[in-house]
């Protein structure tokens, strides 16, 4: 079946796009659209054309899989120019998402109509690109330039109602209609405009920019600062600025040059790799054909920071949640923590009043494990102690439905041993959330020796339903992300003794694009956690392995980071900005002398090479040991868990490790 077909209705033609899953603009679609314009222009019976997409969405953009290969004509800009120059009015009927090249096609049409649930946007910057088929030229000729810059450089889609307010849509069908009613409504709209003169194509209109040179500078500087090394948002803004200052023909050429340069550059290659790597994480062979169990009611055991965050994530994704704590006071404290998260979401307009009330009604608490009797999944987030965990799992075993999934949020305990305390250990798995659990997108799904396919499949479905990315890991100390963190933290400790400083290492990491340096992060998280782990592992540590005592000495002085006002840095009361401390420098030098190390200067590049080297070395061990499935999963864990810059692709991408 062809990706493009034409259906005739009296004097109207409906051009159907049918290229599942997201109607991407493959060569076949571009060719089909070009031929459709020619055919319909030649047909004197036809007075208007509706562009309508089958399936779940309007055109979601260029076919990303074609980038990096020779692109075969017709090129998208030519197809869109041809639609705009058509002798018949084209109406884009939008449902789902009109993204990137899809929105560019819609801007080439003479009218745009949508259902209320539709979203429109230019996500190209997330792929290291800018719109490359006239988006930066036509958009500021239709809507205010400042809005155009925001939409193109932030890459976030806007709702149909916002798009309508901005002037991007001619009509939104209200009240809400289903996608399958859109075509009929679009036909009614088209009857209404069929006798009107065709509106001038956007490329023949002047830009709507009122911005002064100073205003542009402020906008571009702001975007440059926010992008932390990623070039596409800045390029997108510059393209809109140029488009406002040039005539359309020049602007098309300039946009195309920018697009091609970015498409062929390293950042876009990395970001396209990340796009597919993210979708790859859920493709697990052993559960390919295993349906997950339904997930309506969820339970959380423990109302501490982690438990409350997990509980809030459940509620925010529309589920019912039951929290159980050991006594009334701790339960109240836990429920309060959840409520504060919901309140904050309401305040930040992430949810509305209705949803907030609904979520509060969906939350119940108890001090008895039998409150979990109807739960489809229970996530345990109690104290990190094997004895305590085994005890609570024995109790959960007795109080839950036999088919319910039992998950532990342990960060490092052996989940095989936890599972052994349950009659049917195949229903136990690990779900390792990152803090704050309601925000962080990474959840490591830990498979045990005996976990069933059904449990694993349900665990994956659960994480996805929370809007998070599940990454499969085997059982080991630290799983994937924290094991790599331990490895590069050690490397940073070596570099301290060898001659670097916390300030220099932190600055190098920030310059690289990480949100913060290792030592700033340690001060924020608390140095005591790592200290406890090092003490726990001391007995089994290889005596020949190099060991740096600097962090232990800070902990021995009660310097646990921001919470004690001192750690690697000093914090003034109420401040989160660390100040260098000569005492830390002295301790570093003393430890270097005790270890017999001759200190030397480090360059920023050398620091980052050693950090990435340590990451990839540990990652290779994780792959060799079968703990991680794929190199790309490790990159996703580093991006989502620790803010590794997406536009660098991840440590394995940088090192060229094949998947
Ligand atoms: C562009 O348009 C450049 C132009 O300005 C200029 C050109 C000259 N191409 O995400 P999902 C696949 S740049 C190819 O799980 P959802 C995806 O890999 C593009 N494949 O679904 C997955 O495959 P698989 C600008 C694509 O419902 C399957 O479709 N546009 C593309 O959660 C389902 O995807 C974008 O950046 C594509 N464009 O979300 C939009 N898109 O099943 C990118 C998806 O084998 N796409 N696939 O794993 C999205 O944001 C989401 O896919 C969307 C649907 C919101 C559309």
XYZ file of C-alpha atoms and ligand atoms in Angstrom:
715
model
C 0.000 0.000 0.000
C 1.224 3.467 -0.860
C 2.146 5.950 1.896
C 0.129 8.657 0.113
C -3.336 8.212 -1.331
C -5.993 10.632 -2.537
C -9.692 10.357 -1.784
C -12.249 12.560 -3.545
C -15.385 14.086 -1.973
C -17.328 16.331 -4.335
C -14.995 19.268 -4.959
C -12.672 18.315 -2.148
C -9.614 16.093 -2.201
C -8.263 14.392 0.904
C -4.578 13.548 0.770
C -4.008 10.689 3.218
C -0.569 10.095 4.720
C -0.160 6.546 5.954
C 3.380 5.825 7.085
C 3.284 4.136 10.482
C 4.263 4.472 13.252
C 4.538 8.293 13.215
C 4.010 9.278 9.554
C 7.635 10.419 9.236
C 8.557 12.167 5.991
C 10.361 9.297 4.267
C 11.334 9.578 0.601
C 8.110 7.773 -0.323
C 6.006 10.302 1.593
C 7.842 13.277 0.086
C 7.520 11.828 -3.404
C 3.841 11.039 -2.852
C 3.092 14.554 -1.592
C 4.881 16.144 -4.544
C 2.880 14.014 -6.981
C -0.360 14.746 -5.108
C 0.101 18.539 -5.503
C 0.787 18.131 -9.215
C -2.201 15.828 -9.699
C -4.598 18.054 -7.782
C -3.414 21.303 -9.356
C -4.196 19.732 -12.720
C -7.679 18.694 -11.614
C -10.119 21.527 -12.324
C -12.919 19.691 -10.481
C -11.138 20.151 -7.178
C -11.434 23.392 -5.212
C -9.655 22.496 -1.926
C -7.364 19.879 -0.400
C -7.213 18.443 3.125
C -3.957 16.921 4.353
C -4.920 14.194 6.792
C -2.792 11.561 8.511
C -3.879 8.050 9.357
C -2.924 6.377 12.620
C -2.055 8.006 15.899
C -0.488 11.238 14.715
C -0.032 13.947 12.117
C 3.450 13.937 10.512
C 5.980 13.770 13.384
C 8.902 15.075 11.338
C 11.591 14.071 8.904
C 12.546 10.402 8.972
C 15.464 10.532 11.397
C 16.755 7.182 10.143
C 17.505 8.803 6.766
C 19.977 11.290 8.300
C 23.549 10.240 7.751
C 22.590 8.481 4.493
C 22.413 10.168 1.078
C 19.025 11.931 0.951
C 17.056 11.113 -2.195
C 14.945 13.781 -3.953
C 12.465 15.294 -3.708
C 13.869 17.275 -0.805
C 11.462 18.397 1.860
C 11.902 22.161 1.335
C 10.944 21.690 -2.344
C 7.864 19.643 -1.424
C 6.705 22.326 1.020
C 7.365 25.157 -1.444
C 5.274 23.247 -3.969
C 2.364 22.845 -1.524
C 2.544 26.565 -0.686
C 2.504 27.425 -4.406
C -0.476 25.156 -5.103
C -3.409 26.680 -6.968
C -5.767 25.009 -4.469
C -5.968 25.865 -0.772
C -4.395 23.113 1.377
C -5.785 22.568 4.880
C -3.597 20.669 7.371
C -5.871 18.678 9.710
C -3.821 17.969 12.813
C -4.181 15.322 15.505
C -1.466 13.786 17.692
C 1.761 15.675 17.079
C 2.788 17.978 14.234
C 6.514 18.070 14.846
C 9.585 19.334 13.016
C 9.216 18.701 9.295
C 5.557 17.839 10.012
C 4.897 21.325 11.320
C 6.902 22.740 8.419
C 4.536 20.926 6.028
C 1.589 22.375 7.961
C 3.129 25.871 7.642
C 3.354 25.339 3.883
C -0.394 24.645 3.865
C -2.748 27.611 3.640
C -4.785 26.703 6.720
C -4.116 24.711 9.874
C -6.877 23.166 11.997
C -6.509 20.798 14.955
C -8.246 18.880 17.673
C -7.705 20.075 21.259
C -5.331 17.246 22.232
C -2.956 17.993 19.341
C 0.555 19.283 20.008
C 2.711 21.335 17.681
C 6.417 22.018 17.875
C 9.939 22.057 16.552
C 11.886 19.451 18.531
C 14.846 19.532 16.113
C 17.144 21.110 18.716
C 16.796 17.925 20.777
C 18.388 16.113 17.849
C 21.160 18.720 17.571
C 19.423 20.306 14.561
C 17.339 23.292 13.618
C 14.263 23.151 11.378
C 15.643 22.611 7.879
C 12.632 22.975 5.633
C 11.616 26.576 6.157
C 10.411 26.399 9.773
C 12.547 29.314 10.931
C 11.472 31.309 7.870
C 7.708 30.757 7.897
C 7.135 30.704 11.669
C 8.132 34.329 12.419
C 6.056 35.378 9.402
C 3.003 33.895 11.101
C 3.550 34.485 14.826
C 5.436 36.946 17.018
C 9.231 36.570 16.647
C 9.830 36.180 20.369
C 7.364 33.265 20.521
C 8.949 31.821 17.398
C 12.421 31.895 18.985
C 11.102 30.228 22.126
C 9.331 27.439 20.244
C 12.277 26.727 17.949
C 15.100 27.002 20.497
C 13.417 25.254 23.445
C 12.131 22.381 21.334
C 9.065 21.858 23.537
C 5.756 21.313 21.743
C 2.843 23.645 22.513
C -0.769 22.609 23.041
C -3.429 23.297 20.410
C -4.959 26.026 22.562
C -1.595 27.823 23.009
C -0.902 27.387 19.292
C -4.259 28.933 18.541
C -3.593 31.911 20.851
C -0.218 32.448 19.178
C -1.864 32.450 15.743
C -0.262 29.193 14.645
C -3.647 27.518 14.125
C -6.648 28.893 12.241
C -9.134 26.780 14.132
C -9.301 24.344 17.062
C -12.342 22.072 17.182
C -13.996 22.583 20.548
C -15.403 20.999 22.583
C -12.970 18.126 22.431
C -13.525 15.656 19.612
C -11.921 12.282 18.990
C -9.217 11.978 16.331
C -11.511 9.906 14.108
C -14.021 12.794 13.962
C -11.339 15.217 12.798
C -11.655 14.490 9.104
C -15.377 15.211 9.076
C -14.877 18.486 10.980
C -11.984 19.468 8.718
C -14.250 18.889 5.703
C -16.873 21.222 7.203
C -14.158 23.838 7.764
C -12.905 23.409 4.202
C -16.385 23.913 2.719
C -16.388 27.270 4.550
C -13.133 28.476 2.966
C -13.435 26.889 -0.480
C -14.779 30.052 -2.125
C -12.352 32.451 -0.439
C -9.168 33.692 -2.083
C -6.181 31.546 -1.146
C -4.231 33.281 1.654
C -0.762 34.460 0.632
C 1.903 31.844 1.356
C 3.861 32.583 4.526
C 7.136 32.871 2.633
C 5.765 35.861 0.732
C 4.873 37.742 3.928
C 7.133 40.060 5.960
C 8.375 38.882 9.356
C 6.427 40.035 12.409
C 9.547 40.903 14.393
C 9.571 44.120 16.389
C 12.781 43.227 18.204
C 15.686 45.664 18.413
C 19.301 44.549 17.975
C 19.775 44.806 21.774
C 16.713 42.638 22.408
C 18.072 39.987 20.038
C 21.447 40.064 21.818
C 19.766 39.547 25.175
C 17.726 36.615 23.832
C 20.695 34.918 22.179
C 22.972 35.443 25.204
C 20.316 33.964 27.499
C 19.941 30.886 25.283
C 23.723 30.438 25.000
C 24.063 30.441 28.784
C 21.195 28.006 29.294
C 22.389 25.565 26.621
C 25.645 24.738 28.475
C 27.648 23.837 25.390
C 24.834 22.489 23.213
C 24.929 24.497 20.008
C 21.573 23.730 18.348
C 19.363 25.980 20.554
C 21.662 28.927 19.839
C 21.769 28.133 16.121
C 17.965 27.865 16.093
C 17.620 31.319 17.649
C 20.205 32.790 15.267
C 18.310 31.286 12.326
C 15.056 32.955 13.442
C 16.892 36.250 13.976
C 18.396 36.092 10.475
C 15.054 35.112 9.020
C 13.554 38.270 10.527
C 16.333 40.401 9.087
C 16.545 38.865 5.585
C 14.126 38.357 2.760
C 12.596 34.873 2.693
C 14.710 33.522 -0.176
C 17.958 34.432 1.542
C 16.634 33.137 4.845
C 15.744 29.730 3.298
C 19.306 29.384 1.991
C 20.857 30.429 5.264
C 18.613 28.067 7.269
C 19.484 25.159 4.976
C 23.227 25.788 5.368
C 22.933 25.875 9.142
C 20.787 22.719 9.119
C 23.241 20.726 6.961
C 26.236 21.848 9.013
C 24.509 20.756 12.221
C 23.191 17.490 10.721
C 26.726 16.494 9.741
C 28.239 17.600 13.070
C 29.177 15.527 16.127
C 26.473 16.915 18.443
C 23.625 15.916 16.158
C 25.106 12.451 15.627
C 25.293 12.053 19.399
C 21.754 13.301 19.999
C 20.289 11.092 17.260
C 22.085 8.146 18.832
C 20.542 9.096 22.209
C 17.060 9.346 20.631
C 17.242 5.714 19.527
C 19.214 4.558 22.594
C 16.399 5.814 24.820
C 13.812 3.829 22.866
C 16.108 0.802 22.827
C 16.161 0.450 26.625
C 12.746 -1.208 26.693
C 13.523 -3.711 23.957
C 14.334 -6.773 26.030
C 14.280 -10.002 24.088
C 13.105 -12.296 26.894
C 9.979 -10.227 27.541
C 9.239 -9.280 23.942
C 5.987 -11.267 23.880
C 5.118 -11.181 27.572
C 2.167 -8.976 28.529
C 2.555 -7.079 31.789
C 0.005 -7.545 34.568
C -2.486 -4.703 35.059
C -1.264 -1.928 37.334
C -4.066 -0.056 39.023
C -3.244 0.073 42.704
C 0.337 0.517 43.832
C 1.894 0.315 47.264
C 4.946 1.869 48.864
C 6.482 0.552 52.044
C 8.315 3.414 53.743
C 7.526 7.121 53.755
C 11.038 8.571 53.879
C 12.412 10.830 51.146
C 12.665 7.970 48.656
C 9.353 6.264 49.536
C 7.474 9.575 49.418
C 9.033 10.477 46.054
C 8.083 7.077 44.604
C 4.563 7.412 46.016
C 4.225 10.890 44.456
C 5.433 9.525 41.109
C 2.691 6.878 41.266
C 0.017 9.481 42.005
C 1.304 11.923 39.396
C 0.959 9.171 36.788
C -2.708 8.750 37.719
C -2.497 5.636 39.900
C -3.954 4.856 43.306
C -1.250 4.594 45.956
C -1.135 3.029 49.411
C 1.651 4.039 51.777
C 2.512 1.909 54.792
C 4.792 2.989 57.632
C 5.668 1.410 60.957
C 3.660 3.784 63.210
C 1.265 6.705 63.042
C 3.869 9.459 63.423
C 6.150 8.184 60.677
C 3.132 7.541 58.459
C 1.890 11.111 58.942
C 5.359 12.422 58.169
C 5.479 10.271 55.012
C 2.032 11.369 53.821
C 3.006 14.991 54.488
C 6.089 14.562 52.331
C 3.916 13.265 49.481
C 1.480 16.123 49.941
C 4.274 18.698 49.802
C 5.407 17.243 46.462
C 1.849 17.419 45.105
C 1.460 20.973 46.443
C 4.706 21.984 44.722
C 3.456 20.426 41.463
C 0.237 22.411 41.783
C 2.141 25.609 42.505
C 4.383 25.073 39.484
C 1.249 24.405 37.369
C 2.418 20.869 36.511
C -1.040 19.767 37.663
C -4.289 21.692 38.011
C -6.577 21.947 41.063
C -8.798 19.085 39.804
C -5.936 16.683 39.342
C -4.448 17.710 42.686
C -7.704 16.885 44.481
C -8.012 13.628 42.574
C -4.469 12.625 43.511
C -5.035 13.385 47.164
C -8.140 11.197 47.055
C -6.067 8.448 45.436
C -3.627 8.377 48.351
C -4.242 6.242 51.433
C -2.021 5.358 54.346
C -1.833 2.585 56.914
C 0.452 1.149 59.553
C -0.426 -2.434 58.609
C 0.965 -4.451 55.719
C -2.486 -5.930 55.010
C -3.392 -2.533 53.476
C -1.411 -3.818 50.457
C -3.914 -6.671 49.898
C -5.320 -5.178 46.646
C -2.037 -3.806 45.305
C -0.716 -4.976 41.939
C 2.807 -3.868 42.836
C 4.487 -2.887 46.101
C 7.770 -0.994 46.189
C 9.757 -1.348 49.381
C 11.833 1.674 50.422
C 12.822 0.966 54.022
C 16.170 1.086 55.827
C 19.137 -0.423 53.904
C 19.713 -3.493 56.058
C 19.465 -7.075 54.798
C 17.829 -8.366 58.005
C 15.172 -5.621 57.951
C 14.496 -6.092 54.222
C 14.128 -9.882 54.525
C 11.745 -9.467 57.435
C 9.496 -7.024 55.583
C 9.509 -9.168 52.433
C 8.360 -12.199 54.446
C 5.515 -10.051 55.740
C 4.706 -8.645 52.266
C 4.628 -12.208 50.965
C 1.854 -13.031 53.404
C -0.180 -9.847 52.963
C -0.216 -9.350 49.179
C -1.974 -11.059 46.265
C 0.146 -14.017 45.115
C 0.518 -12.495 41.639
C 1.472 -9.000 42.887
C 4.980 -7.839 42.004
C 7.228 -7.123 44.985
C 9.982 -4.618 44.304
C 12.853 -3.407 46.426
C 14.402 0.014 45.996
C 17.695 -1.062 47.547
C 20.742 0.785 46.216
C 23.275 -1.953 46.804
C 21.957 -4.983 48.750
C 21.909 -8.378 47.016
C 18.370 -8.744 45.687
C 18.756 -12.503 45.234
C 19.037 -12.733 49.018
C 16.023 -10.460 49.552
C 13.963 -12.539 47.082
C 14.880 -15.733 48.945
C 12.702 -14.609 51.871
C 9.562 -14.921 49.717
C 7.782 -18.232 48.932
C 7.724 -17.380 45.223
C 10.945 -15.415 44.631
C 10.113 -15.118 40.935
C 7.779 -12.230 41.799
C 10.572 -10.120 43.307
C 12.747 -7.645 41.411
C 14.667 -4.453 42.096
C 13.450 -1.006 41.089
C 16.274 1.400 41.814
C 14.949 4.956 41.730
C 17.174 8.029 41.812
C 16.527 10.958 44.109
C 14.278 12.982 43.929
C 12.259 9.974 42.785
C 9.275 11.959 41.478
C 11.576 13.922 39.152
C 14.507 11.745 38.098
C 13.781 9.821 34.905
C 16.076 6.857 35.475
C 14.930 3.652 37.171
C 17.230 0.635 37.083
C 15.177 -2.554 36.844
C 17.179 -5.246 38.594
C 16.701 -8.770 37.402
C 17.478 -11.546 39.926
C 18.578 -15.116 39.204
C 14.977 -16.353 39.381
C 12.762 -13.401 38.408
C 9.925 -14.455 36.081
C 9.411 -12.927 32.644
C 5.988 -11.786 33.818
C 7.464 -9.917 36.799
C 10.139 -8.318 34.629
C 7.618 -7.293 31.994
C 5.347 -5.775 34.667
C 8.325 -3.968 36.235
C 9.202 -2.414 32.873
C 5.578 -1.449 32.194
C 5.316 0.087 35.669
C 8.407 2.270 35.181
C 7.242 3.375 31.731
C 3.806 4.195 33.102
C 5.502 6.585 35.552
C 6.955 8.424 32.535
C 10.445 7.177 33.383
C 13.077 5.202 31.512
C 13.707 1.656 32.745
C 17.194 0.230 32.290
C 17.813 -3.455 32.865
C 20.629 -4.364 35.239
C 21.833 -7.554 36.840
C 22.605 -7.848 40.549
C 25.936 -6.328 41.637
C 27.239 -3.736 44.077
C 25.870 -0.355 42.887
C 24.133 -1.801 39.802
C 25.027 0.154 36.644
C 24.993 3.871 37.428
C 26.403 3.861 40.950
C 29.056 1.310 40.076
C 30.307 3.641 37.361
C 30.089 6.573 39.781
C 32.268 4.675 42.266
C 34.815 4.030 39.530
C 35.149 7.622 38.379
C 35.014 8.943 41.911
C 38.103 6.828 42.646
C 39.791 8.293 39.573
C 39.002 11.803 40.844
C 40.461 10.886 44.237
C 43.649 9.702 42.507
C 43.824 12.970 40.582
C 43.486 14.940 43.833
C 46.484 13.184 45.314
C 48.356 13.412 42.015
C 48.133 17.206 41.909
C 44.667 18.438 40.968
C 42.105 20.092 43.258
C 38.353 19.738 43.902
C 37.848 23.160 42.305
C 39.764 22.231 39.164
C 38.002 18.874 38.741
C 34.557 20.390 39.395
C 35.214 23.196 36.896
C 36.404 20.694 34.268
C 33.224 18.630 34.700
C 30.987 21.691 34.470
C 32.817 22.937 31.378
C 32.268 19.511 29.846
C 28.517 20.049 30.261
C 27.739 18.134 33.446
C 25.348 19.980 35.779
C 27.874 19.914 38.619
C 31.272 18.602 39.519
C 31.859 15.426 41.506
C 32.895 17.163 44.724
C 30.008 19.674 44.602
C 27.685 16.715 44.046
C 29.217 14.832 46.992
C 28.707 17.877 49.237
C 25.079 18.076 48.125
C 24.341 14.368 48.582
C 26.285 14.042 51.854
C 29.746 12.541 52.329
C 28.598 10.161 55.065
C 26.816 7.802 52.617
C 29.980 7.035 50.661
C 31.979 6.795 53.895
C 29.583 4.157 55.264
C 29.901 2.158 52.016
C 33.705 2.348 52.090
C 33.742 1.137 55.690
C 31.350 -1.693 54.821
C 33.544 -2.811 51.939
C 36.889 -2.270 53.737
C 37.272 -5.914 54.762
C 36.854 -7.195 51.192
C 38.907 -4.490 49.453
C 41.926 -5.652 47.458
C 44.886 -4.681 49.687
C 46.983 -3.976 46.571
C 44.437 -1.502 45.188
C 45.368 2.162 45.508
C 43.268 3.765 48.243
C 42.974 7.519 48.792
C 42.065 8.575 52.340
C 41.222 12.236 51.723
C 37.414 11.826 51.823
C 37.658 9.644 54.948
C 39.686 12.355 56.690
C 37.024 14.963 55.911
C 34.354 12.642 57.323
C 36.442 11.997 60.440
C 36.278 15.779 61.006
C 32.459 15.653 60.785
C 32.519 17.356 57.363
C 29.581 15.689 55.631
C 28.918 18.399 53.026
C 26.239 21.088 52.788
C 24.176 19.667 55.655
C 27.065 20.244 58.111
C 28.182 23.506 56.487
C 31.508 21.937 55.464
C 32.679 19.156 53.197
C 34.922 19.532 50.198
C 33.956 23.208 50.385
C 32.745 25.585 53.118
C 29.129 26.837 52.998
C 28.064 30.065 54.638
C 24.737 29.898 56.483
C 21.871 29.754 53.971
C 24.207 29.465 50.973
C 24.559 26.510 48.633
C 27.659 27.915 46.958
C 30.838 26.307 48.173
C 33.930 28.322 49.058
C 37.416 26.803 48.787
C 38.921 25.739 52.092
C 42.715 25.845 52.661
C 42.308 23.011 55.193
C 41.088 20.692 52.419
C 44.113 21.644 50.309
C 46.371 20.873 53.261
C 44.760 17.459 53.825
C 45.155 16.644 50.118
C 48.855 17.543 50.211
C 49.419 15.623 53.457
C 47.796 12.487 52.025
C 49.813 12.815 48.801
C 53.010 13.023 50.873
C 51.981 10.008 52.985
C 51.343 8.034 49.792
C 54.695 9.117 48.386
C 53.104 10.843 45.397
C 54.915 13.693 43.621
C 52.183 16.127 42.696
C 52.033 17.703 39.235
C 49.806 20.019 37.186
C 46.683 18.739 35.388
C 44.981 20.179 32.315
C 41.193 20.266 31.928
C 41.379 17.854 28.981
C 43.472 15.411 30.949
C 40.995 15.468 33.831
C 38.068 14.709 31.542
C 39.990 12.038 29.620
C 40.710 10.246 32.877
C 37.107 10.537 34.074
C 35.678 9.245 30.775
C 38.359 6.550 30.697
C 37.330 5.361 34.178
C 33.665 5.370 33.174
C 34.198 3.327 30.015
C 36.532 0.864 31.736
C 33.898 0.105 34.382
C 31.164 0.054 31.744
C 33.122 -2.532 29.758
C 33.352 -4.718 32.878
C 29.576 -4.366 33.358
C 29.030 -5.579 29.794
C 31.559 -8.409 30.128
C 29.926 -9.579 33.352
C 26.478 -9.478 31.734
C 25.189 -6.909 34.269
C 24.317 -4.430 31.503
C 22.632 -5.509 28.262
C 23.967 -2.861 25.893
C 26.542 -0.087 25.751
C 23.725 2.317 24.861
C 21.870 1.396 28.086
C 24.943 2.481 30.022
C 25.027 5.792 28.170
C 21.333 6.327 28.986
C 21.979 5.522 32.666
C 24.737 8.150 32.783
C 22.611 10.740 30.984
C 19.462 10.223 33.031
C 21.110 9.365 36.342
C 23.940 11.893 36.477
C 23.158 14.534 33.864
C 25.906 13.447 31.456
C 25.370 15.907 28.568
C 23.053 14.300 26.006
C 24.760 16.132 23.208
C 27.939 14.204 23.946
C 26.070 10.901 23.595
C 27.450 9.273 26.753
C 30.832 7.785 27.685
C 30.428 4.685 25.496
C 29.428 6.784 22.479
C 32.465 9.015 23.014
C 34.784 6.036 23.232
C 33.255 4.601 20.055
C 32.178 1.377 21.762
C 29.875 -0.452 19.366
C 26.479 -1.610 20.591
C 13.072 17.128 11.309
O 11.885 17.054 11.147
C 13.975 17.960 10.428
C 13.241 18.893 9.533
O 13.057 20.156 10.160
C 14.017 19.164 8.285
C 14.241 18.032 7.392
C 14.884 18.441 6.074
N 11.819 9.338 12.267
O 8.762 7.784 20.418
P 7.966 6.560 20.122
C 10.061 5.941 15.682
S 13.864 16.248 12.541
C 11.980 8.007 12.317
O 8.242 5.346 20.914
P 5.558 7.822 21.046
C 10.716 5.618 17.014
O 12.093 5.387 16.871
C 12.572 15.318 13.281
N 11.475 7.243 13.298
O 6.384 6.842 20.126
C 9.957 4.377 17.407
O 10.490 3.282 16.661
P 10.559 1.820 17.303
C 11.719 16.152 14.166
C 10.785 7.844 14.256
O 4.143 7.617 20.700
C 8.543 4.653 16.877
O 8.697 5.639 15.868
N 10.756 15.302 14.855
C 10.578 9.222 14.260
O 6.002 7.690 22.463
C 7.590 5.165 17.930
O 8.185 6.279 18.569
C 11.036 14.726 16.020
O 12.085 14.915 16.597
C 11.125 9.984 13.216
N 10.951 11.310 13.136
O 5.982 9.284 20.610
C 9.957 13.850 16.580
N 9.851 9.552 15.357
O 9.141 1.452 17.561
C 10.553 12.592 17.162
C 9.602 8.405 15.993
O 11.247 1.025 16.267
N 9.537 11.673 17.654
N 10.155 7.371 15.346
O 11.337 2.008 18.581
C 8.907 11.840 18.819
O 9.087 12.799 19.521
C 7.967 10.748 19.254
O 8.293 9.588 18.518
C 6.456 11.043 19.043
C 5.644 9.750 19.352
C 6.050 12.158 20.026
C 6.173 11.451 17.645
